CSV table of C-alpha atoms in Angstrom, one decimal:
chain,number,residue,atom,x,y,z
A,1,MET,CA,-165.4,-104.7,20.7
A,2,LEU,CA,-167.5,-106.3,23.3
A,3,LYS,CA,-171.3,-105.9,23.1
A,4,LYS,CA,-172.8,-103.9,25.8
A,5,GLY,CA,-173.6,-105.6,28.9
A,6,THR,CA,-171.5,-108.6,28.0
A,7,LYS,CA,-168.2,-109.5,30.3
A,8,PRO,CA,-165.0,-110.2,28.9
A,9,ASN,CA,-164.0,-114.0,28.8
A,10,LEU,CA,-160.5,-114.1,30.1
A,11,ILE,CA,-159.7,-117.4,29.3
A,12,SER,CA,-160.8,-117.5,25.8
A,13,ASN,CA,-158.3,-114.2,25.6
A,14,LEU,CA,-155.4,-116.3,26.3
A,15,PRO,CA,-153.3,-117.7,23.2
A,16,ASP,CA,-153.6,-121.2,22.2
A,17,CYS,CA,-150.3,-122.5,23.9
A,18,LEU,CA,-151.5,-121.4,27.5
A,19,LEU,CA,-155.0,-123.1,27.1
A,20,VAL,CA,-153.4,-126.3,26.2
A,21,LEU,CA,-151.0,-126.2,29.2
A,22,ILE,CA,-154.4,-125.3,31.3
A,23,ILE,CA,-156.1,-128.2,29.8
A,24,SER,CA,-152.9,-130.4,30.3
A,25,PHE,CA,-153.5,-129.9,34.1
A,26,LEU,CA,-156.7,-131.5,33.8
A,27,PRO,CA,-157.8,-135.3,34.3
A,28,PHE,CA,-157.7,-136.8,31.0
A,29,LYS,CA,-161.6,-137.6,30.5
A,30,GLN,CA,-162.3,-133.7,31.5
A,31,SER,CA,-159.7,-132.5,29.0
A,32,VAL,CA,-161.6,-134.1,26.2
A,33,GLN,CA,-164.8,-132.8,27.5
A,34,THR,CA,-163.4,-129.1,26.8
A,35,SER,CA,-163.6,-129.8,23.0
A,36,VAL,CA,-167.1,-129.0,22.8
A,37,LEU,CA,-166.9,-125.8,24.7
A,38,ALA,CA,-166.4,-123.9,21.2
A,39,LYS,CA,-165.0,-124.3,18.0
A,40,ARG,CA,-161.7,-123.1,18.9
A,41,TRP,CA,-161.5,-125.5,21.7
A,42,LYS,CA,-162.3,-128.6,19.4
A,43,ASN,CA,-158.7,-129.7,18.7
A,44,LEU,CA,-156.9,-128.2,21.8
A,45,CYS,CA,-157.0,-131.0,23.9
A,46,ARG,CA,-155.1,-133.2,20.9
A,47,GLU,CA,-152.2,-131.1,22.3
A,48,THR,CA,-152.6,-132.0,26.0
A,49,THR,CA,-149.2,-133.6,27.4
A,50,ASN,CA,-151.3,-135.5,30.0
A,51,LEU,CA,-152.8,-139.0,28.4
A,52,VAL,CA,-154.4,-141.4,30.8
A,53,PHE,CA,-155.8,-144.2,29.0
A,54,LYS,CA,-157.5,-146.5,31.7
A,55,GLU,CA,-160.1,-149.1,30.6
A,56,SER,CA,-161.9,-149.2,33.7
A,57,GLU,CA,-163.0,-145.3,33.3
A,58,PHE,CA,-164.5,-145.3,29.7
A,59,GLY,CA,-167.5,-147.5,30.5
A,60,LEU,CA,-168.1,-148.2,27.1
A,61,ASN,CA,-170.7,-151.1,25.9
A,62,GLN,CA,-172.8,-151.1,28.9
A,63,PHE,CA,-175.9,-152.3,26.8
A,64,VAL,CA,-174.4,-155.5,25.7
A,65,VAL,CA,-176.0,-158.3,27.9
A,66,ASP,CA,-173.7,-161.2,27.5
A,67,THR,CA,-170.6,-160.7,29.6
A,68,GLU,CA,-167.8,-162.6,27.6
A,69,ALA,CA,-169.2,-160.4,24.1
A,70,LYS,CA,-169.2,-157.2,26.3
A,71,ASN,CA,-165.6,-157.6,27.3
A,72,SER,CA,-164.4,-158.4,24.0
A,73,GLU,CA,-166.3,-155.7,22.3
A,74,THR,CA,-165.3,-153.3,25.0
A,75,ARG,CA,-161.6,-153.9,24.9
A,76,ALA,CA,-161.3,-153.9,21.0
A,77,LEU,CA,-163.2,-150.4,20.9
A,78,PHE,CA,-160.9,-149.1,23.8
A,79,VAL,CA,-157.9,-150.0,22.0
A,80,SER,CA,-159.3,-148.4,18.8
A,81,ILE,CA,-159.9,-145.3,20.6
A,82,MET,CA,-156.2,-145.2,21.8
A,83,HIS,CA,-154.9,-145.7,19.0
A,84,GLN,CA,-157.2,-142.9,17.2
A,85,TRP,CA,-156.3,-140.6,19.8
A,86,ILE,CA,-152.3,-141.1,19.4
A,87,SER,CA,-152.7,-141.1,15.5
A,88,ARG,CA,-154.0,-137.7,16.1
A,89,PHE,CA,-151.6,-136.3,18.7
A,90,THR,CA,-150.0,-133.1,17.3
A,91,GLY,CA,-147.4,-132.5,20.2
A,92,ASN,CA,-144.2,-133.2,20.4
A,93,THR,CA,-143.4,-134.2,23.9
A,94,MET,CA,-145.6,-135.8,26.5
A,95,GLU,CA,-145.5,-135.1,30.3
A,96,THR,CA,-147.5,-138.1,31.4
A,97,PHE,CA,-148.5,-141.5,29.4
A,98,GLU,CA,-150.2,-144.0,31.7
A,99,LEU,CA,-151.8,-147.3,29.9
A,100,CYS,CA,-153.9,-149.4,32.1
A,101,LEU,CA,-155.0,-152.5,30.2
A,102,PRO,CA,-155.5,-155.3,32.5
A,103,GLU,CA,-154.4,-158.8,31.0
A,104,PRO,CA,-154.1,-157.4,27.2
A,105,VAL,CA,-154.6,-160.9,25.8
A,106,GLY,CA,-154.6,-160.3,22.2
A,107,PHE,CA,-153.5,-156.7,22.1
A,108,GLU,CA,-149.8,-157.6,22.3
A,109,GLU,CA,-148.6,-155.6,19.2
A,110,ASP,CA,-150.9,-152.7,20.3
A,111,ILE,CA,-149.4,-152.6,23.7
A,112,MET,CA,-146.1,-152.2,21.5
A,113,SER,CA,-147.1,-149.6,19.6
A,114,LEU,CA,-148.4,-147.7,22.2
A,115,ILE,CA,-145.2,-147.7,24.3
A,116,GLU,CA,-143.2,-146.7,21.2
A,117,PHE,CA,-145.4,-143.9,20.7
A,118,ALA,CA,-144.6,-142.9,24.6
A,119,ALA,CA,-140.9,-143.4,23.3
A,120,THR,CA,-141.0,-141.5,20.6
A,121,LYS,CA,-142.5,-138.6,22.6
A,122,GLN,CA,-139.8,-138.4,25.2
A,123,THR,CA,-142.6,-139.3,28.0
A,124,LYS,CA,-141.3,-137.8,31.5
A,125,ASN,CA,-144.0,-140.0,33.8
A,126,LEU,CA,-144.9,-143.6,32.0
A,127,VAL,CA,-146.9,-145.8,33.9
A,128,ILE,CA,-147.6,-149.0,32.7
A,129,ASN,CA,-150.1,-151.5,34.2
A,130,PHE,CA,-151.2,-154.8,32.8
A,131,SER,CA,-152.2,-156.5,35.9
A,132,SER,CA,-155.9,-157.6,36.9
A,133,SER,CA,-158.2,-155.3,38.6
A,134,ASN,CA,-158.6,-158.2,40.7
A,135,SER,CA,-155.0,-157.3,42.9
A,136,ARG,CA,-155.3,-160.4,45.0
A,137,GLN,CA,-155.5,-163.0,42.3
A,138,PRO,CA,-154.0,-166.3,43.3
A,139,PRO,CA,-150.3,-167.3,42.9
A,140,GLY,CA,-150.0,-169.0,39.5
A,141,ALA,CA,-152.6,-167.2,37.8
A,142,LEU,CA,-149.9,-164.7,36.7
A,143,HIS,CA,-147.7,-167.5,35.9
A,144,ILE,CA,-150.3,-169.3,33.2
A,145,LYS,CA,-150.9,-165.9,31.8
A,146,LEU,CA,-147.4,-165.3,31.3
A,147,ILE,CA,-147.1,-168.6,29.5
A,148,TYR,CA,-149.8,-167.7,27.0
A,149,PHE,CA,-148.0,-164.1,26.5
A,150,GLN,CA,-144.8,-165.9,25.5
A,151,LYS,CA,-146.1,-168.2,23.0
A,152,THR,CA,-148.2,-165.6,21.4
A,153,GLY,CA,-144.9,-163.3,21.0
A,154,LEU,CA,-145.1,-160.5,23.2
A,155,ASP,CA,-141.6,-158.9,22.8
A,156,ILE,CA,-140.4,-158.3,26.3
A,157,THR,CA,-137.0,-156.9,24.9
A,158,ARG,CA,-138.6,-154.9,22.5
A,159,LEU,CA,-141.0,-153.4,25.5
A,160,PHE,CA,-138.5,-152.8,27.6
A,161,SER,CA,-136.0,-151.1,25.3
A,162,ASN,CA,-138.5,-148.6,25.0
A,163,LEU,CA,-138.1,-147.9,28.5
A,164,ILE,CA,-134.5,-147.0,28.6
A,165,TYR,CA,-134.7,-143.2,28.6
A,166,VAL,CA,-137.9,-142.7,30.8
A,167,ARG,CA,-137.0,-141.0,34.0
A,168,ASN,CA,-140.3,-141.3,35.9
A,169,LEU,CA,-141.5,-144.8,35.3
A,170,THR,CA,-144.1,-146.9,37.0
A,171,ILE,CA,-144.5,-150.8,36.5
A,172,CYS,CA,-147.2,-153.4,37.7
A,173,PRO,CA,-146.8,-157.0,39.3
A,174,PHE,CA,-147.4,-158.3,35.8
A,175,LEU,CA,-143.9,-156.9,34.4
A,176,LEU,CA,-142.2,-157.8,37.3
A,177,GLU,CA,-142.9,-161.4,36.7
A,178,MET,CA,-142.6,-161.2,33.1
A,179,ILE,CA,-139.1,-159.9,33.1
A,180,GLN,CA,-138.0,-162.8,34.6
A,181,ASP,CA,-138.9,-165.2,32.0
A,182,CYS,CA,-136.6,-163.5,30.0
A,183,ASP,CA,-133.0,-165.4,28.5
A,184,ASP,CA,-130.2,-163.7,30.6
A,185,PRO,CA,-132.7,-160.8,31.7
A,186,MET,CA,-129.8,-159.0,33.6
A,187,LYS,CA,-128.2,-158.4,30.2
A,188,LEU,CA,-131.8,-157.5,28.6
A,189,HIS,CA,-131.0,-153.9,27.7
A,190,ASP,CA,-128.6,-151.0,28.3
A,191,PRO,CA,-128.9,-149.3,31.4
A,192,MET,CA,-132.0,-147.1,31.8
A,193,LYS,CA,-131.8,-143.6,32.9
A,194,THR,CA,-134.8,-143.9,35.1
A,195,ARG,CA,-134.2,-141.6,38.5
A,196,HIS,CA,-137.7,-142.5,40.0
A,197,LEU,CA,-139.4,-145.8,39.9
A,198,VAL,CA,-142.7,-146.8,41.3
A,199,ILE,CA,-143.2,-150.4,41.8
A,200,LYS,CA,-146.8,-151.9,42.0
A,201,THR,CA,-146.5,-155.0,44.0
A,202,HIS,CA,-148.1,-157.9,46.2
A,203,MET,CA,-144.8,-158.6,47.7
A,204,TYR,CA,-145.3,-162.1,46.4
A,205,PRO,CA,-141.8,-163.9,46.3
A,206,HIS,CA,-142.2,-164.6,42.7
A,207,GLU,CA,-142.1,-160.7,42.2
A,208,PHE,CA,-138.6,-160.5,44.0
A,209,GLY,CA,-136.6,-161.4,41.1
A,210,GLY,CA,-138.1,-158.6,39.0
A,211,ILE,CA,-137.5,-155.8,41.7
A,212,THR,CA,-133.9,-156.9,41.8
A,213,ILE,CA,-133.6,-156.7,37.8
A,214,PHE,CA,-135.0,-153.3,38.2
A,215,LEU,CA,-132.2,-152.5,40.9
A,216,ASN,CA,-129.7,-153.7,38.6
A,217,SER,CA,-130.9,-151.9,35.5
A,218,CYS,CA,-131.3,-148.4,37.1
A,219,PRO,CA,-127.8,-147.3,38.2
A,220,GLU,CA,-129.1,-143.5,38.2
A,221,LEU,CA,-132.3,-144.3,40.4
A,222,GLU,CA,-132.9,-141.7,42.9
A,223,SER,CA,-136.0,-142.7,44.7
A,224,LEU,CA,-137.9,-145.7,45.3
A,225,THR,CA,-141.5,-146.3,45.8
A,226,PHE,CA,-143.5,-149.6,46.5
A,227,GLU,CA,-147.3,-149.0,46.5
A,228,THR,CA,-148.3,-152.5,47.7
A,229,TYR,CA,-151.6,-154.2,47.5
A,230,THR,CA,-153.2,-154.7,50.8
A,231,THR,CA,-156.7,-156.8,50.3
A,232,GLY,CA,-157.0,-159.8,51.9
A,233,PRO,CA,-154.0,-162.1,53.4
A,234,ILE,CA,-150.8,-163.2,51.2
A,235,VAL,CA,-151.2,-166.8,50.7
A,236,MET,CA,-148.4,-168.4,48.7
A,237,SER,CA,-148.3,-171.9,47.0
A,238,GLN,CA,-145.2,-174.1,46.9
A,239,ARG,CA,-146.6,-175.6,43.9
A,240,TYR,CA,-145.4,-172.6,41.6
A,241,TRP,CA,-142.6,-171.4,43.3
A,242,PRO,CA,-141.0,-174.1,45.5
A,243,LEU,CA,-137.7,-172.5,45.6
A,244,ILE,CA,-138.3,-169.0,46.8
A,245,HIS,CA,-137.9,-168.3,50.5
A,246,PRO,CA,-138.6,-164.8,51.0
A,247,LYS,CA,-136.3,-164.6,54.3
A,248,THR,CA,-133.0,-166.1,52.4
A,249,PHE,CA,-133.6,-164.4,49.2
A,250,TRP,CA,-132.9,-161.1,50.6
A,251,LEU,CA,-130.3,-162.1,52.9
A,252,ASN,CA,-127.5,-162.1,50.3
A,253,ASN,CA,-125.2,-159.1,50.4
A,254,LYS,CA,-125.4,-158.6,46.4
A,255,THR,CA,-125.6,-154.8,45.8
A,256,TYR,CA,-126.5,-152.6,42.8
A,257,GLU,CA,-124.7,-149.3,41.4
A,258,CYS,CA,-127.8,-147.3,42.3
A,259,LEU,CA,-127.6,-148.4,46.1
A,260,GLU,CA,-123.9,-147.6,46.2
A,261,ARG,CA,-124.3,-144.2,44.6
A,262,THR,CA,-127.4,-142.8,44.0
A,263,LEU,CA,-130.5,-144.0,45.8
A,264,LYS,CA,-131.6,-141.7,48.5
A,265,ALA,CA,-135.2,-142.3,49.2
A,266,VAL,CA,-137.2,-145.4,49.6
A,267,LYS,CA,-141.3,-145.0,50.4
A,268,VAL,CA,-143.9,-147.5,51.0
A,269,GLU,CA,-147.4,-146.8,50.3
A,270,ASN,CA,-149.9,-149.0,52.4
A,271,PHE,CA,-147.3,-150.5,54.6
A,272,CYS,CA,-148.4,-153.5,56.6
A,273,GLY,CA,-145.8,-154.5,58.4
A,274,ILE,CA,-146.1,-158.2,57.0
A,275,SER,CA,-143.1,-160.3,56.9
A,276,ASN,CA,-142.3,-159.9,52.8
A,277,GLU,CA,-142.2,-156.3,53.3
A,278,LEU,CA,-139.9,-156.6,56.1
A,279,HIS,CA,-137.4,-158.6,54.3
A,280,VAL,CA,-137.2,-156.2,51.0
A,281,LEU,CA,-137.0,-153.1,53.4
A,282,GLN,CA,-134.2,-154.6,55.5
A,283,TYR,CA,-131.7,-155.5,52.3
A,284,LEU,CA,-132.4,-152.1,51.2
A,285,ILE,CA,-131.6,-150.3,54.5
A,286,ARG,CA,-128.5,-152.8,54.8
A,287,THR,CA,-127.2,-152.1,51.1
A,288,GLY,CA,-128.3,-148.6,50.6
A,289,ARG,CA,-125.1,-146.4,51.2
A,290,VAL,CA,-126.5,-143.3,50.7
A,291,MET,CA,-130.2,-143.7,51.6
A,292,GLU,CA,-131.4,-140.7,53.5
A,293,ARG,CA,-135.0,-141.5,53.9
A,294,LEU,CA,-137.0,-144.5,54.5
A,295,ASP,CA,-141.1,-143.2,54.8
A,296,LEU,CA,-143.4,-145.9,55.8
A,297,HIS,CA,-147.1,-144.9,55.1
A,298,ALA,CA,-149.4,-147.2,57.0
A,299,ALA,CA,-152.3,-148.8,55.3
A,300,LYS,CA,-156.2,-147.3,56.1
A,301,ARG,CA,-158.4,-149.1,58.2
A,302,LEU,CA,-156.2,-151.3,59.9
A,303,ASN,CA,-157.3,-153.3,62.8
A,304,ASN,CA,-155.7,-153.0,66.4
A,305,GLU,CA,-153.7,-156.2,65.3
A,306,GLN,CA,-152.8,-155.3,62.1
A,307,ARG,CA,-151.6,-151.6,63.9
A,308,ARG,CA,-149.7,-153.3,66.4
A,309,LEU,CA,-147.4,-155.2,63.3
A,310,VAL,CA,-147.0,-151.7,61.5
A,311,LEU,CA,-145.6,-150.0,64.7
A,312,THR,CA,-143.3,-152.9,65.9
A,313,ALA,CA,-141.9,-153.2,62.4
A,314,ALA,CA,-141.0,-149.6,62.5
A,315,GLU,CA,-139.5,-149.9,65.6
A,316,GLU,CA,-137.7,-152.8,64.6
A,317,PHE,CA,-136.1,-150.5,61.6
A,318,GLN,CA,-135.2,-147.5,63.9
A,319,LYS,CA,-133.2,-149.7,66.7
A,320,ASN,CA,-132.1,-153.2,65.3
A,321,VAL,CA,-131.7,-153.1,61.5
A,322,GLU,CA,-128.0,-152.8,60.2
A,323,ARG,CA,-127.7,-149.6,58.4
A,324,GLY,CA,-125.8,-149.1,55.4
A,325,SER,CA,-126.0,-145.4,55.7
A,326,ARG,CA,-125.3,-143.3,58.6
A,327,HIS,CA,-128.0,-140.3,57.4
A,328,LEU,CA,-131.0,-142.6,57.0
A,329,ARG,CA,-134.0,-141.6,58.7
A,330,VAL,CA,-136.9,-143.9,59.1
A,331,THR,CA,-140.4,-142.1,59.5
A,332,LEU,CA,-143.7,-143.8,59.9
A,333,HIS,CA,-147.0,-141.9,58.7
A,334,ASN,CA,-150.6,-142.3,59.5
A,335,ALA,CA,-150.3,-145.1,62.2
């Protein structure tokens, strides 16, 4: 019975299962904050089905003066927090698991255990981002880091074997290049069950091979999204990739099962109309037999010259590019 003058708390009267569902719709940091609302709420957030671990959002060790020590201590603490959290997770399945740990040197085994955790929880939406927050790092810097990872034993075959059953997958430039350095990457694992793939990319030529590997590995792919980085110009160095020419790479007529049977929607976020974007999209338009939509979302804050490139590229796709599907519709947004 309520005391005189008090109002019923409708949320607190809900069963735990509904409270967990509500908490799961909150951003991860806010869902954790609900644990201090009342004794009953203390452990409910442990059952949230959306886990987002972004190192940049935790703001740990902000009072350490030495930058190198700060980064090292912060990273170790962040990884420790992630391990503690998943060890206490009480749910059976996961809706979303996002892991953002740029350049995770020294934490290779931690990466594997976290991704394996996501796999055992039958995660529906998996986001993996190991790329630097400095999205326009020069070509060659990533290649050097990949060599280091190979020597320290990050098992790329083991990593990708845990991605096979993920239906919605987001990957970063780091993984695009790393998968190419494996022996016979086209036979890296069994066909993936991914239906919706998001590729974060600089559209550097040395990422193209990784894109084709994922096209080959996902025979049931229905939608493909490119989230392109747009800060600054793309400057390539022939010192590191002298054999990859962006135009000729995509002129081949090799196709993949998803392009023949299942891929219906392609989207580009932050579209700028640059040549490397055009080569990739022209290939998909030409070989996509069942494509129905190509949605180009123009990047924000473009100057007049950049806007002209975007409009010209969209018109080129509309009128002059050979199409593999007569049902394809090209739409430019935000131009």
